[in-house]
Amino acid sequence: MAMMSIPESSVHPENNDQVEGDDKKAGKRWTLEDFDIGKPLGRGKFGNVYLAREKRSKYVVALKVLFKNQLQQSQVEHQLRREIEIQSHLRHPNILRLYGYFYDQNRVYLILEYAPRGELYKELQRCKCFNEKRAATYIASLARALLYCHEKHVIHRDIKPENLLIGFKGELKIADFGWSVHTFSRRRTMCGTLDYLPPEMVENKEHDTAVDIWSLGVLCYEFLYGIPPFEAKKHSDTYRRIIKIDLKFPPTPVVSDAAKDLIRQILVKDSTQRLPLQKILEHPWIVQNDDPTGVYGQNH
Ligand code: AMP
């Protein structure tokens, strides 16, 4: 693929229906010819992600290039189909848009919303932990995005810092719906990284939308303390700590009682007793600290 320099200033965050609109109007299939390819944005397990610009609209996107043979080897084609089916139908400011996809003989291409400020994971590594305003703003925007997903009967099941990107204005974007499912019943599949899994998934029991609520509690803890709550050297110890709900709050950094109260109300073993998303949004710690614009600037 020939690469060219695409200025970041040509991103139009307010106009993000352009690519999809053009696609629908013309009723055509995308091909690689429709895009100028820019710098690599990152490397994933099954391929790379590039900055790209749709030639006609000049709209800047992230183009994820996946190699078919790698997808086949790892037997994740069905997962990719599900990801495309689910993510392309979701429209929320805190969910990364999937505008469309196309393929050629060897590769599958996903046309994704470009998140100019990159991965939350790296931002958390850089800052070690976030202050309460920043943490609450992120948790509130994730709670709103998950409320939207759950209303559409979609469970994400893999909410963790690596799957969160930061948009143009500093807003969080949930990405990677590879483990998500449409649910009309309770599920049993085991998936995701152990640290973020709720007791019912660790124990391979039935689970539902409450698994995403659990991960908000884990994330809230990690945002404030810089490490996930049940971290341990050995997998088996993390497992044990999760099923026992072995939740400890270190003395430093100093975290408010209100934040700890919210975490305690979310990280509850009985999934039916976890604080519902709407109640998370009404919790005093969120109400006091959330910046309702959902935007968190780099200067904080
Ligand atoms: P993934 O294959 O989804 O893990 O993507 C690999 C890396 O590419 C990620 O860790 C990000 O750094 C980057 N990346 C993926 N998607 C985007 C996007 N939509 N906007 C900006 N960077 C992205």
PDB file of C-alpha atoms and ligand atoms in Angstrom:
ATOM      1  CA  MET A   1       0.000   0.000   0.000  1.00  0.00           C
ATOM      2  CA  ALA A   2       1.401   3.390  -0.997  1.00  0.00           C
ATOM      3  CA  MET A   3       1.468   5.740   1.965  1.00  0.00           C
ATOM      4  CA  MET A   4       0.937   9.459   2.054  1.00  0.00           C
ATOM      5  CA  SER A   5       0.933  12.140   4.677  1.00  0.00           C
ATOM      6  CA  ILE A   6      -2.571  12.946   5.913  1.00  0.00           C
ATOM      7  CA  PRO A   7      -2.801  16.111   8.025  1.00  0.00           C
ATOM      8  CA  GLU A   8      -4.625  15.486  11.315  1.00  0.00           C
ATOM      9  CA  SER A   9      -6.299  18.889  10.840  1.00  0.00           C
ATOM     10  CA  SER A  10      -8.472  17.328   8.154  1.00  0.00           C
ATOM     11  CA  VAL A  11     -10.424  15.289  10.729  1.00  0.00           C
ATOM     12  CA  HIS A  12     -14.004  16.542  10.904  1.00  0.00           C
ATOM     13  CA  PRO A  13     -15.382  15.279  14.199  1.00  0.00           C
ATOM     14  CA  GLU A  14     -18.732  17.056  13.753  1.00  0.00           C
ATOM     15  CA  ASN A  15     -19.389  15.516  10.366  1.00  0.00           C
ATOM     16  CA  ASN A  16     -18.909  11.852  10.922  1.00  0.00           C
ATOM     17  CA  ASP A  17     -21.815  10.567   8.843  1.00  0.00           C
ATOM     18  CA  GLN A  18     -20.137  11.616   5.645  1.00  0.00           C
ATOM     19  CA  VAL A  19     -18.432   8.351   4.784  1.00  0.00           C
ATOM     20  CA  GLU A  20     -21.457   6.239   5.491  1.00  0.00           C
ATOM     21  CA  GLY A  21     -23.772   8.747   3.744  1.00  0.00           C
ATOM     22  CA  ASP A  22     -21.761   8.609   0.543  1.00  0.00           C
ATOM     23  CA  ASP A  23     -21.662   4.838   0.703  1.00  0.00           C
ATOM     24  CA  LYS A  24     -25.410   4.541   1.021  1.00  0.00           C
ATOM     25  CA  LYS A  25     -26.178   7.080  -1.690  1.00  0.00           C
ATOM     26  CA  ALA A  26     -23.961   5.445  -4.239  1.00  0.00           C
ATOM     27  CA  GLY A  27     -25.031   1.943  -3.152  1.00  0.00           C
ATOM     28  CA  LYS A  28     -21.516   0.749  -3.940  1.00  0.00           C
ATOM     29  CA  ARG A  29     -18.871  -1.387  -2.287  1.00  0.00           C
ATOM     30  CA  TRP A  30     -15.770   0.231  -0.887  1.00  0.00           C
ATOM     31  CA  THR A  31     -12.351  -0.768  -2.233  1.00  0.00           C
ATOM     32  CA  LEU A  32      -8.821   0.144  -1.211  1.00  0.00           C
ATOM     33  CA  GLU A  33      -8.760   2.485  -4.229  1.00  0.00           C
ATOM     34  CA  ASP A  34     -11.229   4.772  -2.429  1.00  0.00           C
ATOM     35  CA  PHE A  35      -8.673   5.643   0.264  1.00  0.00           C
ATOM     36  CA  ASP A  36      -5.364   7.451   0.587  1.00  0.00           C
ATOM     37  CA  ILE A  37      -3.363   5.548   3.189  1.00  0.00           C
ATOM     38  CA  GLY A  38      -1.402   7.462   5.834  1.00  0.00           C
ATOM     39  CA  LYS A  39       0.734   6.617   8.854  1.00  0.00           C
ATOM     40  CA  PRO A  40       0.301   3.371  10.805  1.00  0.00           C
ATOM     41  CA  LEU A  41      -1.679   4.024  13.989  1.00  0.00           C
ATOM     42  CA  GLY A  42      -1.006   0.729  15.671  1.00  0.00           C
ATOM     43  CA  ARG A  43      -0.478  -2.954  15.361  1.00  0.00           C
ATOM     44  CA  GLY A  44      -3.128  -5.468  16.412  1.00  0.00           C
ATOM     45  CA  LYS A  45      -3.170  -9.227  16.770  1.00  0.00           C
ATOM     46  CA  PHE A  46      -4.557  -9.840  13.278  1.00  0.00           C
ATOM     47  CA  GLY A  47      -3.186  -6.894  11.324  1.00  0.00           C
ATOM     48  CA  ASN A  48      -2.450  -3.197  11.373  1.00  0.00           C
ATOM     49  CA  VAL A  49      -4.424   0.012  11.666  1.00  0.00           C
ATOM     50  CA  TYR A  50      -3.666   2.985   9.393  1.00  0.00           C
ATOM     51  CA  LEU A  51      -4.768   6.567   9.222  1.00  0.00           C
ATOM     52  CA  ALA A  52      -6.638   6.867   5.926  1.00  0.00           C
ATOM     53  CA  ARG A  53      -8.645   9.428   3.983  1.00  0.00           C
ATOM     54  CA  GLU A  54     -11.605   8.684   1.780  1.00  0.00           C
ATOM     55  CA  LYS A  55     -10.652  10.311  -1.511  1.00  0.00           C
ATOM     56  CA  ARG A  56     -14.002  11.816  -2.510  1.00  0.00           C
ATOM     57  CA  SER A  57     -15.224  13.244   0.805  1.00  0.00           C
ATOM     58  CA  LYS A  58     -11.676  13.831   2.179  1.00  0.00           C
ATOM     59  CA  TYR A  59     -13.018  12.306   5.374  1.00  0.00           C
ATOM     60  CA  VAL A  60     -10.301  10.922   7.681  1.00  0.00           C
ATOM     61  CA  VAL A  61     -10.823   7.461   9.165  1.00  0.00           C
ATOM     62  CA  ALA A  62      -8.833   4.639  10.749  1.00  0.00           C
ATOM     63  CA  LEU A  63      -8.528   1.675   8.393  1.00  0.00           C
ATOM     64  CA  LYS A  64      -8.052  -1.644  10.173  1.00  0.00           C
ATOM     65  CA  VAL A  65      -6.467  -4.242   7.923  1.00  0.00           C
ATOM     66  CA  LEU A  66      -6.945  -7.873   8.990  1.00  0.00           C
ATOM     67  CA  PHE A  67      -5.310 -10.846   7.314  1.00  0.00           C
ATOM     68  CA  LYS A  68      -7.790 -13.576   6.394  1.00  0.00           C
ATOM     69  CA  ASN A  69      -5.329 -16.412   6.963  1.00  0.00           C
ATOM     70  CA  GLN A  70      -4.619 -15.205  10.512  1.00  0.00           C
ATOM     71  CA  LEU A  71      -8.347 -14.873  11.232  1.00  0.00           C
ATOM     72  CA  GLN A  72      -8.904 -18.396   9.927  1.00  0.00           C
ATOM     73  CA  GLN A  73      -5.980 -19.863  11.865  1.00  0.00           C
ATOM     74  CA  SER A  74      -7.311 -18.434  15.109  1.00  0.00           C
ATOM     75  CA  GLN A  75     -10.887 -19.360  14.205  1.00  0.00           C
ATOM     76  CA  VAL A  76     -12.243 -15.895  14.886  1.00  0.00           C
ATOM     77  CA  GLU A  77     -14.123 -15.239  11.628  1.00  0.00           C
ATOM     78  CA  HIS A  78     -17.473 -15.662  13.366  1.00  0.00           C
ATOM     79  CA  GLN A  79     -16.342 -13.245  16.078  1.00  0.00           C
ATOM     80  CA  LEU A  80     -15.391 -10.671  13.434  1.00  0.00           C
ATOM     81  CA  ARG A  81     -18.759 -11.062  11.684  1.00  0.00           C
ATOM     82  CA  ARG A  82     -20.511 -10.474  14.982  1.00  0.00           C
ATOM     83  CA  GLU A  83     -18.313  -7.467  15.754  1.00  0.00           C
ATOM     84  CA  ILE A  84     -19.147  -5.909  12.363  1.00  0.00           C
ATOM     85  CA  GLU A  85     -22.848  -6.690  12.651  1.00  0.00           C
ATOM     86  CA  ILE A  86     -23.098  -5.200  16.151  1.00  0.00           C
ATOM     87  CA  GLN A  87     -20.719  -2.222  15.980  1.00  0.00           C
ATOM     88  CA  SER A  88     -21.993  -0.934  12.630  1.00  0.00           C
ATOM     89  CA  HIS A  89     -25.476  -0.504  14.082  1.00  0.00           C
ATOM     90  CA  LEU A  90     -24.463   1.413  17.203  1.00  0.00           C
ATOM     91  CA  ARG A  91     -24.605   5.232  17.219  1.00  0.00           C
ATOM     92  CA  HIS A  92     -23.391   6.852  20.429  1.00  0.00           C
ATOM     93  CA  PRO A  93     -20.820   9.605  21.100  1.00  0.00           C
ATOM     94  CA  ASN A  94     -18.875   7.224  23.369  1.00  0.00           C
ATOM     95  CA  ILE A  95     -18.876   4.243  21.016  1.00  0.00           C
ATOM     96  CA  LEU A  96     -16.372   4.101  18.174  1.00  0.00           C
ATOM     97  CA  ARG A  97     -18.246   4.143  14.856  1.00  0.00           C
ATOM     98  CA  LEU A  98     -17.725   1.357  12.356  1.00  0.00           C
ATOM     99  CA  TYR A  99     -18.680   2.952   9.036  1.00  0.00           C
ATOM    100  CA  GLY A 100     -18.305  -0.127   6.872  1.00  0.00           C
ATOM    101  CA  TYR A 101     -16.020  -2.902   5.683  1.00  0.00           C
ATOM    102  CA  PHE A 102     -14.711  -4.468   2.493  1.00  0.00           C
ATOM    103  CA  TYR A 103     -12.310  -7.249   1.571  1.00  0.00           C
ATOM    104  CA  ASP A 104     -10.016  -8.529  -1.116  1.00  0.00           C
ATOM    105  CA  GLN A 105      -8.437 -11.917  -1.643  1.00  0.00           C
ATOM    106  CA  ASN A 106      -6.201 -11.855   1.429  1.00  0.00           C
ATOM    107  CA  ARG A 107      -7.467  -9.111   3.702  1.00  0.00           C
ATOM    108  CA  VAL A 108     -10.559  -7.714   5.418  1.00  0.00           C
ATOM    109  CA  TYR A 109     -10.690  -3.919   5.937  1.00  0.00           C
ATOM    110  CA  LEU A 110     -12.726  -2.178   8.633  1.00  0.00           C
ATOM    111  CA  ILE A 111     -13.495   1.529   8.126  1.00  0.00           C
ATOM    112  CA  LEU A 112     -13.458   2.937  11.654  1.00  0.00           C
ATOM    113  CA  GLU A 113     -13.916   6.327  13.252  1.00  0.00           C
ATOM    114  CA  TYR A 114     -10.475   7.796  13.894  1.00  0.00           C
ATOM    115  CA  ALA A 115      -9.713   8.416  17.597  1.00  0.00           C
ATOM    116  CA  PRO A 116      -6.930  11.036  17.416  1.00  0.00           C
ATOM    117  CA  ARG A 117      -5.833  10.836  21.067  1.00  0.00           C
ATOM    118  CA  GLY A 118      -5.157   7.104  20.954  1.00  0.00           C
ATOM    119  CA  GLU A 119      -5.453   4.494  23.662  1.00  0.00           C
ATOM    120  CA  LEU A 120      -6.709   5.143  27.179  1.00  0.00           C
ATOM    121  CA  TYR A 121      -4.380   2.371  28.328  1.00  0.00           C
ATOM    122  CA  LYS A 122      -1.314   4.417  27.334  1.00  0.00           C
ATOM    123  CA  GLU A 123      -2.750   7.551  28.930  1.00  0.00           C
ATOM    124  CA  LEU A 124      -3.280   5.629  32.192  1.00  0.00           C
ATOM    125  CA  GLN A 125       0.291   4.285  32.038  1.00  0.00           C
ATOM    126  CA  ARG A 126       1.592   7.823  31.462  1.00  0.00           C
ATOM    127  CA  CYS A 127      -0.420   9.378  34.324  1.00  0.00           C
ATOM    128  CA  LYS A 128      -0.221   6.261  36.639  1.00  0.00           C
ATOM    129  CA  CYS A 129      -3.744   7.089  37.867  1.00  0.00           C
ATOM    130  CA  PHE A 130      -6.434   9.688  37.168  1.00  0.00           C
ATOM    131  CA  ASN A 131      -7.847  12.308  39.519  1.00  0.00           C
ATOM    132  CA  GLU A 132     -11.438  11.874  40.695  1.00  0.00           C
ATOM    133  CA  LYS A 133     -12.945  14.341  38.213  1.00  0.00           C
ATOM    134  CA  ARG A 134     -11.339  12.603  35.284  1.00  0.00           C
ATOM    135  CA  ALA A 135     -12.204   9.109  36.568  1.00  0.00           C
ATOM    136  CA  ALA A 136     -15.840  10.062  37.235  1.00  0.00           C
ATOM    137  CA  THR A 137     -16.201  11.724  33.831  1.00  0.00           C
ATOM    138  CA  TYR A 138     -14.941   8.579  32.127  1.00  0.00           C
ATOM    139  CA  ILE A 139     -17.096   6.232  34.245  1.00  0.00           C
ATOM    140  CA  ALA A 140     -20.208   8.360  33.588  1.00  0.00           C
ATOM    141  CA  SER A 141     -19.629   8.390  29.838  1.00  0.00           C
ATOM    142  CA  LEU A 142     -19.074   4.623  29.834  1.00  0.00           C
ATOM    143  CA  ALA A 143     -22.246   4.122  31.903  1.00  0.00           C
ATOM    144  CA  ARG A 144     -24.218   6.159  29.324  1.00  0.00           C
ATOM    145  CA  ALA A 145     -22.721   4.193  26.430  1.00  0.00           C
ATOM    146  CA  LEU A 146     -23.449   0.862  28.146  1.00  0.00           C
ATOM    147  CA  LEU A 147     -27.035   1.928  28.938  1.00  0.00           C
ATOM    148  CA  TYR A 148     -27.447   2.541  25.216  1.00  0.00           C
ATOM    149  CA  CYS A 149     -25.917  -0.873  24.343  1.00  0.00           C
ATOM    150  CA  HIS A 150     -28.019  -2.733  26.895  1.00  0.00           C
ATOM    151  CA  GLU A 151     -31.201  -1.060  25.625  1.00  0.00           C
ATOM    152  CA  LYS A 152     -30.301  -2.575  22.272  1.00  0.00           C
ATOM    153  CA  HIS A 153     -29.685  -5.965  23.937  1.00  0.00           C
ATOM    154  CA  VAL A 154     -25.944  -5.770  23.285  1.00  0.00           C
ATOM    155  CA  ILE A 155     -23.468  -6.780  26.023  1.00  0.00           C
ATOM    156  CA  HIS A 156     -19.859  -5.756  25.375  1.00  0.00           C
ATOM    157  CA  ARG A 157     -18.255  -8.300  27.784  1.00  0.00           C
ATOM    158  CA  ASP A 158     -14.709  -6.993  27.358  1.00  0.00           C
ATOM    159  CA  ILE A 159     -14.585  -3.466  28.760  1.00  0.00           C
ATOM    160  CA  LYS A 160     -10.961  -2.730  29.767  1.00  0.00           C
ATOM    161  CA  PRO A 161      -8.481   0.136  29.194  1.00  0.00           C
ATOM    162  CA  GLU A 162      -7.001  -1.524  26.065  1.00  0.00           C
ATOM    163  CA  ASN A 163     -10.422  -1.386  24.397  1.00  0.00           C
ATOM    164  CA  LEU A 164     -11.030   2.295  25.091  1.00  0.00           C
ATOM    165  CA  LEU A 165      -9.835   5.022  22.735  1.00  0.00           C
ATOM    166  CA  ILE A 166      -9.796   8.785  23.193  1.00  0.00           C
ATOM    167  CA  GLY A 167     -11.576  11.025  20.685  1.00  0.00           C
ATOM    168  CA  PHE A 168     -10.799  14.431  19.238  1.00  0.00           C
ATOM    169  CA  LYS A 169     -12.077  16.371  22.262  1.00  0.00           C
ATOM    170  CA  GLY A 170     -10.828  13.934  24.918  1.00  0.00           C
ATOM    171  CA  GLU A 171     -14.041  11.908  25.060  1.00  0.00           C
ATOM    172  CA  LEU A 172     -13.879   8.135  25.624  1.00  0.00           C
ATOM    173  CA  LYS A 173     -14.839   5.776  22.801  1.00  0.00           C
ATOM    174  CA  ILE A 174     -15.611   2.110  23.421  1.00  0.00           C
ATOM    175  CA  ALA A 175     -13.913   0.090  20.694  1.00  0.00           C
ATOM    176  CA  ASP A 176     -13.447  -3.589  19.936  1.00  0.00           C
ATOM    177  CA  PHE A 177     -16.790  -5.342  20.025  1.00  0.00           C
ATOM    178  CA  GLY A 178     -15.048  -8.665  19.309  1.00  0.00           C
ATOM    179  CA  TRP A 179     -16.493 -10.323  22.411  1.00  0.00           C
ATOM    180  CA  SER A 180     -19.868  -8.597  22.335  1.00  0.00           C
ATOM    181  CA  VAL A 181     -23.141 -10.457  21.911  1.00  0.00           C
ATOM    182  CA  HIS A 182     -26.747  -9.781  21.138  1.00  0.00           C
ATOM    183  CA  THR A 183     -28.591 -11.186  24.081  1.00  0.00           C
ATOM    184  CA  PHE A 184     -32.146 -12.162  24.614  1.00  0.00           C
ATOM    185  CA  SER A 185     -31.229 -14.819  27.117  1.00  0.00           C
ATOM    186  CA  ARG A 186     -28.502 -15.433  29.646  1.00  0.00           C
ATOM    187  CA  ARG A 187     -25.128 -16.546  28.248  1.00  0.00           C
ATOM    188  CA  ARG A 188     -22.449 -18.997  29.299  1.00  0.00           C
ATOM    189  CA  THR A 189     -19.392 -18.375  27.106  1.00  0.00           C
ATOM    190  CA  MET A 190     -16.135 -17.595  28.906  1.00  0.00           C
ATOM    191  CA  CYS A 191     -14.265 -14.708  27.306  1.00  0.00           C
ATOM    192  CA  GLY A 192     -12.073 -11.680  28.005  1.00  0.00           C
ATOM    193  CA  THR A 193      -9.058 -11.123  30.235  1.00  0.00           C
ATOM    194  CA  LEU A 194      -9.328 -12.544  33.754  1.00  0.00           C
ATOM    195  CA  ASP A 195      -8.668  -9.262  35.625  1.00  0.00           C
ATOM    196  CA  TYR A 196     -11.892  -7.673  34.366  1.00  0.00           C
ATOM    197  CA  LEU A 197     -14.160 -10.710  34.568  1.00  0.00           C
ATOM    198  CA  PRO A 198     -16.982 -10.909  37.123  1.00  0.00           C
ATOM    199  CA  PRO A 199     -17.353 -13.928  39.430  1.00  0.00           C
ATOM    200  CA  GLU A 200     -20.176 -15.429  37.339  1.00  0.00           C
ATOM    201  CA  MET A 201     -17.971 -15.504  34.211  1.00  0.00           C
ATOM    202  CA  VAL A 202     -14.861 -16.701  36.048  1.00  0.00           C
ATOM    203  CA  GLU A 203     -16.963 -19.582  37.388  1.00  0.00           C
ATOM    204  CA  ASN A 204     -18.467 -20.177  33.924  1.00  0.00           C
ATOM    205  CA  LYS A 205     -22.009 -19.564  35.126  1.00  0.00           C
ATOM    206  CA  GLU A 206     -24.769 -17.852  33.175  1.00  0.00           C
ATOM    207  CA  HIS A 207     -24.282 -14.111  32.760  1.00  0.00           C
ATOM    208  CA  ASP A 208     -26.097 -11.094  31.407  1.00  0.00           C
ATOM    209  CA  THR A 209     -25.739  -7.296  31.106  1.00  0.00           C
ATOM    210  CA  ALA A 210     -24.501  -7.110  34.734  1.00  0.00           C
ATOM    211  CA  VAL A 211     -21.054  -8.269  33.510  1.00  0.00           C
ATOM    212  CA  ASP A 212     -20.526  -4.846  31.909  1.00  0.00           C
ATOM    213  CA  ILE A 213     -21.537  -3.136  35.160  1.00  0.00           C
ATOM    214  CA  TRP A 214     -18.921  -5.192  37.017  1.00  0.00           C
ATOM    215  CA  SER A 215     -16.216  -4.044  34.587  1.00  0.00           C
ATOM    216  CA  LEU A 216     -17.139  -0.406  35.317  1.00  0.00           C
ATOM    217  CA  GLY A 217     -16.336  -1.072  38.982  1.00  0.00           C
ATOM    218  CA  VAL A 218     -12.992  -2.636  38.048  1.00  0.00           C
ATOM    219  CA  LEU A 219     -12.190   0.283  35.752  1.00  0.00           C
ATOM    220  CA  CYS A 220     -13.202   2.878  38.339  1.00  0.00           C
ATOM    221  CA  TYR A 221     -10.793   1.276  40.819  1.00  0.00           C
ATOM    222  CA  GLU A 222      -8.012   1.080  38.221  1.00  0.00           C
ATOM    223  CA  PHE A 223      -8.507   4.719  37.145  1.00  0.00           C
ATOM    224  CA  LEU A 224      -8.130   5.860  40.763  1.00  0.00           C
ATOM    225  CA  TYR A 225      -5.418   3.465  41.995  1.00  0.00           C
ATOM    226  CA  GLY A 226      -3.562   2.649  38.776  1.00  0.00           C
ATOM    227  CA  ILE A 227      -3.955  -1.135  39.150  1.00  0.00           C
ATOM    228  CA  PRO A 228      -6.998  -3.411  38.773  1.00  0.00           C
ATOM    229  CA  PRO A 229      -8.515  -4.454  42.138  1.00  0.00           C
ATOM    230  CA  PHE A 230      -7.923  -8.204  41.964  1.00  0.00           C
ATOM    231  CA  GLU A 231      -4.467  -8.156  40.409  1.00  0.00           C
ATOM    232  CA  ALA A 232      -2.148 -10.965  41.484  1.00  0.00           C
ATOM    233  CA  LYS A 233       1.048 -12.560  40.187  1.00  0.00           C
ATOM    234  CA  LYS A 234      -0.640 -15.864  39.427  1.00  0.00           C
ATOM    235  CA  HIS A 235      -3.799 -16.346  37.347  1.00  0.00           C
ATOM    236  CA  SER A 236      -5.139 -18.701  39.998  1.00  0.00           C
ATOM    237  CA  ASP A 237      -4.791 -16.004  42.686  1.00  0.00           C
ATOM    238  CA  THR A 238      -6.653 -13.418  40.570  1.00  0.00           C
ATOM    239  CA  TYR A 239      -9.357 -16.051  40.083  1.00  0.00           C
ATOM    240  CA  ARG A 240      -9.571 -16.690  43.815  1.00  0.00           C
ATOM    241  CA  ARG A 241      -9.621 -12.975  44.673  1.00  0.00           C
ATOM    242  CA  ILE A 242     -12.467 -12.344  42.190  1.00  0.00           C
ATOM    243  CA  ILE A 243     -14.715 -15.120  43.447  1.00  0.00           C
ATOM    244  CA  LYS A 244     -14.064 -14.101  47.076  1.00  0.00           C
ATOM    245  CA  ILE A 245     -14.502 -10.392  46.156  1.00  0.00           C
ATOM    246  CA  ASP A 246     -11.223  -9.726  47.942  1.00  0.00           C
ATOM    247  CA  LEU A 247     -11.494  -5.941  47.596  1.00  0.00           C
ATOM    248  CA  LYS A 248      -8.904  -3.799  49.379  1.00  0.00           C
ATOM    249  CA  PHE A 249      -8.339  -0.064  49.129  1.00  0.00           C
ATOM    250  CA  PRO A 250      -4.670   0.942  49.541  1.00  0.00           C
ATOM    251  CA  PRO A 251      -3.961   4.039  51.715  1.00  0.00           C
ATOM    252  CA  THR A 252      -2.321   5.826  48.786  1.00  0.00           C
ATOM    253  CA  PRO A 253      -3.275   7.458  46.547  1.00  0.00           C
ATOM    254  CA  VAL A 254      -5.906   9.028  48.783  1.00  0.00           C
ATOM    255  CA  VAL A 255      -9.338   8.349  47.328  1.00  0.00           C
ATOM    256  CA  SER A 256     -12.626   9.798  48.627  1.00  0.00           C
ATOM    257  CA  ASP A 257     -15.071   7.651  50.608  1.00  0.00           C
ATOM    258  CA  ALA A 258     -17.739   8.448  48.008  1.00  0.00           C
ATOM    259  CA  ALA A 259     -15.655   6.848  45.241  1.00  0.00           C
ATOM    260  CA  LYS A 260     -14.993   3.772  47.396  1.00  0.00           C
ATOM    261  CA  ASP A 261     -18.704   3.542  48.176  1.00  0.00           C
ATOM    262  CA  LEU A 262     -19.535   3.458  44.462  1.00  0.00           C
ATOM    263  CA  ILE A 263     -16.911   0.780  43.771  1.00  0.00           C
ATOM    264  CA  ARG A 264     -18.223  -1.345  46.669  1.00  0.00           C
ATOM    265  CA  GLN A 265     -21.773  -1.079  45.338  1.00  0.00           C
ATOM    266  CA  ILE A 266     -20.679  -2.231  41.870  1.00  0.00           C
ATOM    267  CA  LEU A 267     -18.248  -5.031  42.771  1.00  0.00           C
ATOM    268  CA  VAL A 268     -20.926  -7.236  44.327  1.00  0.00           C
ATOM    269  CA  LYS A 269     -20.871 -11.007  43.816  1.00  0.00           C
ATOM    270  CA  ASP A 270     -24.611 -11.387  43.273  1.00  0.00           C
ATOM    271  CA  SER A 271     -25.033  -9.833  39.814  1.00  0.00           C
ATOM    272  CA  THR A 272     -28.644  -8.855  40.514  1.00  0.00           C
ATOM    273  CA  GLN A 273     -27.472  -6.693  43.427  1.00  0.00           C
ATOM    274  CA  ARG A 274     -24.964  -4.584  41.471  1.00  0.00           C
ATOM    275  CA  LEU A 275     -25.836  -0.913  41.248  1.00  0.00           C
ATOM    276  CA  PRO A 276     -27.744  -0.458  37.961  1.00  0.00           C
ATOM    277  CA  LEU A 277     -26.215   1.861  35.335  1.00  0.00           C
ATOM    278  CA  GLN A 278     -28.866   4.551  35.861  1.00  0.00           C
ATOM    279  CA  LYS A 279     -28.150   4.525  39.615  1.00  0.00           C
ATOM    280  CA  ILE A 280     -24.408   4.756  38.927  1.00  0.00           C
ATOM    281  CA  LEU A 281     -25.138   7.971  37.017  1.00  0.00           C
ATOM    282  CA  GLU A 282     -27.128   9.247  40.011  1.00  0.00           C
ATOM    283  CA  HIS A 283     -24.474   8.305  42.602  1.00  0.00           C
ATOM    284  CA  PRO A 284     -23.239  11.393  44.551  1.00  0.00           C
ATOM    285  CA  TRP A 285     -19.599  10.807  43.525  1.00  0.00           C
ATOM    286  CA  ILE A 286     -20.548  10.818  39.833  1.00  0.00           C
ATOM    287  CA  VAL A 287     -22.931  13.773  40.212  1.00  0.00           C
ATOM    288  CA  GLN A 288     -20.243  15.820  41.988  1.00  0.00           C
ATOM    289  CA  ASN A 289     -17.326  14.970  39.720  1.00  0.00           C
ATOM    290  CA  ASP A 290     -18.657  14.180  36.244  1.00  0.00           C
ATOM    291  CA  ASP A 291     -18.079  16.795  33.591  1.00  0.00           C
ATOM    292  CA  PRO A 292     -21.388  16.310  31.732  1.00  0.00           C
ATOM    293  CA  THR A 293     -19.846  17.290  28.402  1.00  0.00           C
ATOM    294  CA  GLY A 294     -17.949  13.993  28.761  1.00  0.00           C
ATOM    295  CA  VAL A 295     -14.870  15.772  27.525  1.00  0.00           C
ATOM    296  CA  TYR A 296     -11.590  15.542  29.284  1.00  0.00           C
ATOM    297  CA  GLY A 297      -8.887  17.843  27.952  1.00  0.00           C
ATOM    298  CA  GLN A 298      -5.183  16.990  27.945  1.00  0.00           C
ATOM    299  CA  ASN A 299      -4.407  19.953  30.196  1.00  0.00           C
ATOM    300  CA  HIS A 300      -5.983  18.371  33.272  1.00  0.00           C
TER     301      HIS A 300
HETATM  302  P1  AMP B   1      -6.370  -3.197  17.468  1.00  0.00           P
HETATM  303  O1  AMP B   1      -6.046  -4.143  16.375  1.00  0.00           O
HETATM  304  O2  AMP B   1      -7.812  -2.772  17.470  1.00  0.00           O
HETATM  305  O3  AMP B   1      -5.869  -3.639  18.809  1.00  0.00           O
HETATM  306  O4  AMP B   1      -5.569  -1.851  17.113  1.00  0.00           O
HETATM  307  C1  AMP B   1      -4.181  -1.752  17.220  1.00  0.00           C
HETATM  308  C2  AMP B   1      -3.804  -0.350  17.648  1.00  0.00           C
HETATM  309  O5  AMP B   1      -4.148   0.595  16.635  1.00  0.00           O
HETATM  310  C3  AMP B   1      -4.557   0.138  18.873  1.00  0.00           C
HETATM  311  O6  AMP B   1      -3.893  -0.284  20.020  1.00  0.00           O
HETATM  312  C4  AMP B   1      -4.532   1.648  18.699  1.00  0.00           C
HETATM  313  O7  AMP B   1      -3.311   2.195  19.150  1.00  0.00           O
HETATM  314  C5  AMP B   1      -4.600   1.820  17.203  1.00  0.00           C
HETATM  315  N1  AMP B   1      -5.979   2.057  16.764  1.00  0.00           N
HETATM  316  C6  AMP B   1      -6.917   1.108  16.517  1.00  0.00           C
HETATM  317  N2  AMP B   1      -8.057   1.663  16.115  1.00  0.00           N
HETATM  318  C7  AMP B   1      -7.877   2.996  16.130  1.00  0.00           C
HETATM  319  C8  AMP B   1      -8.723   4.132  15.828  1.00  0.00           C
HETATM  320  N3  AMP B   1      -9.987   3.954  15.450  1.00  0.00           N
HETATM  321  N4  AMP B   1      -8.200   5.372  15.947  1.00  0.00           N
HETATM  322  C9  AMP B   1      -6.919   5.523  16.347  1.00  0.00           C
HETATM  323  N5  AMP B   1      -6.073   4.518  16.655  1.00  0.00           N
HETATM  324  C10 AMP B   1      -6.537   3.257  16.547  1.00  0.00           C
END
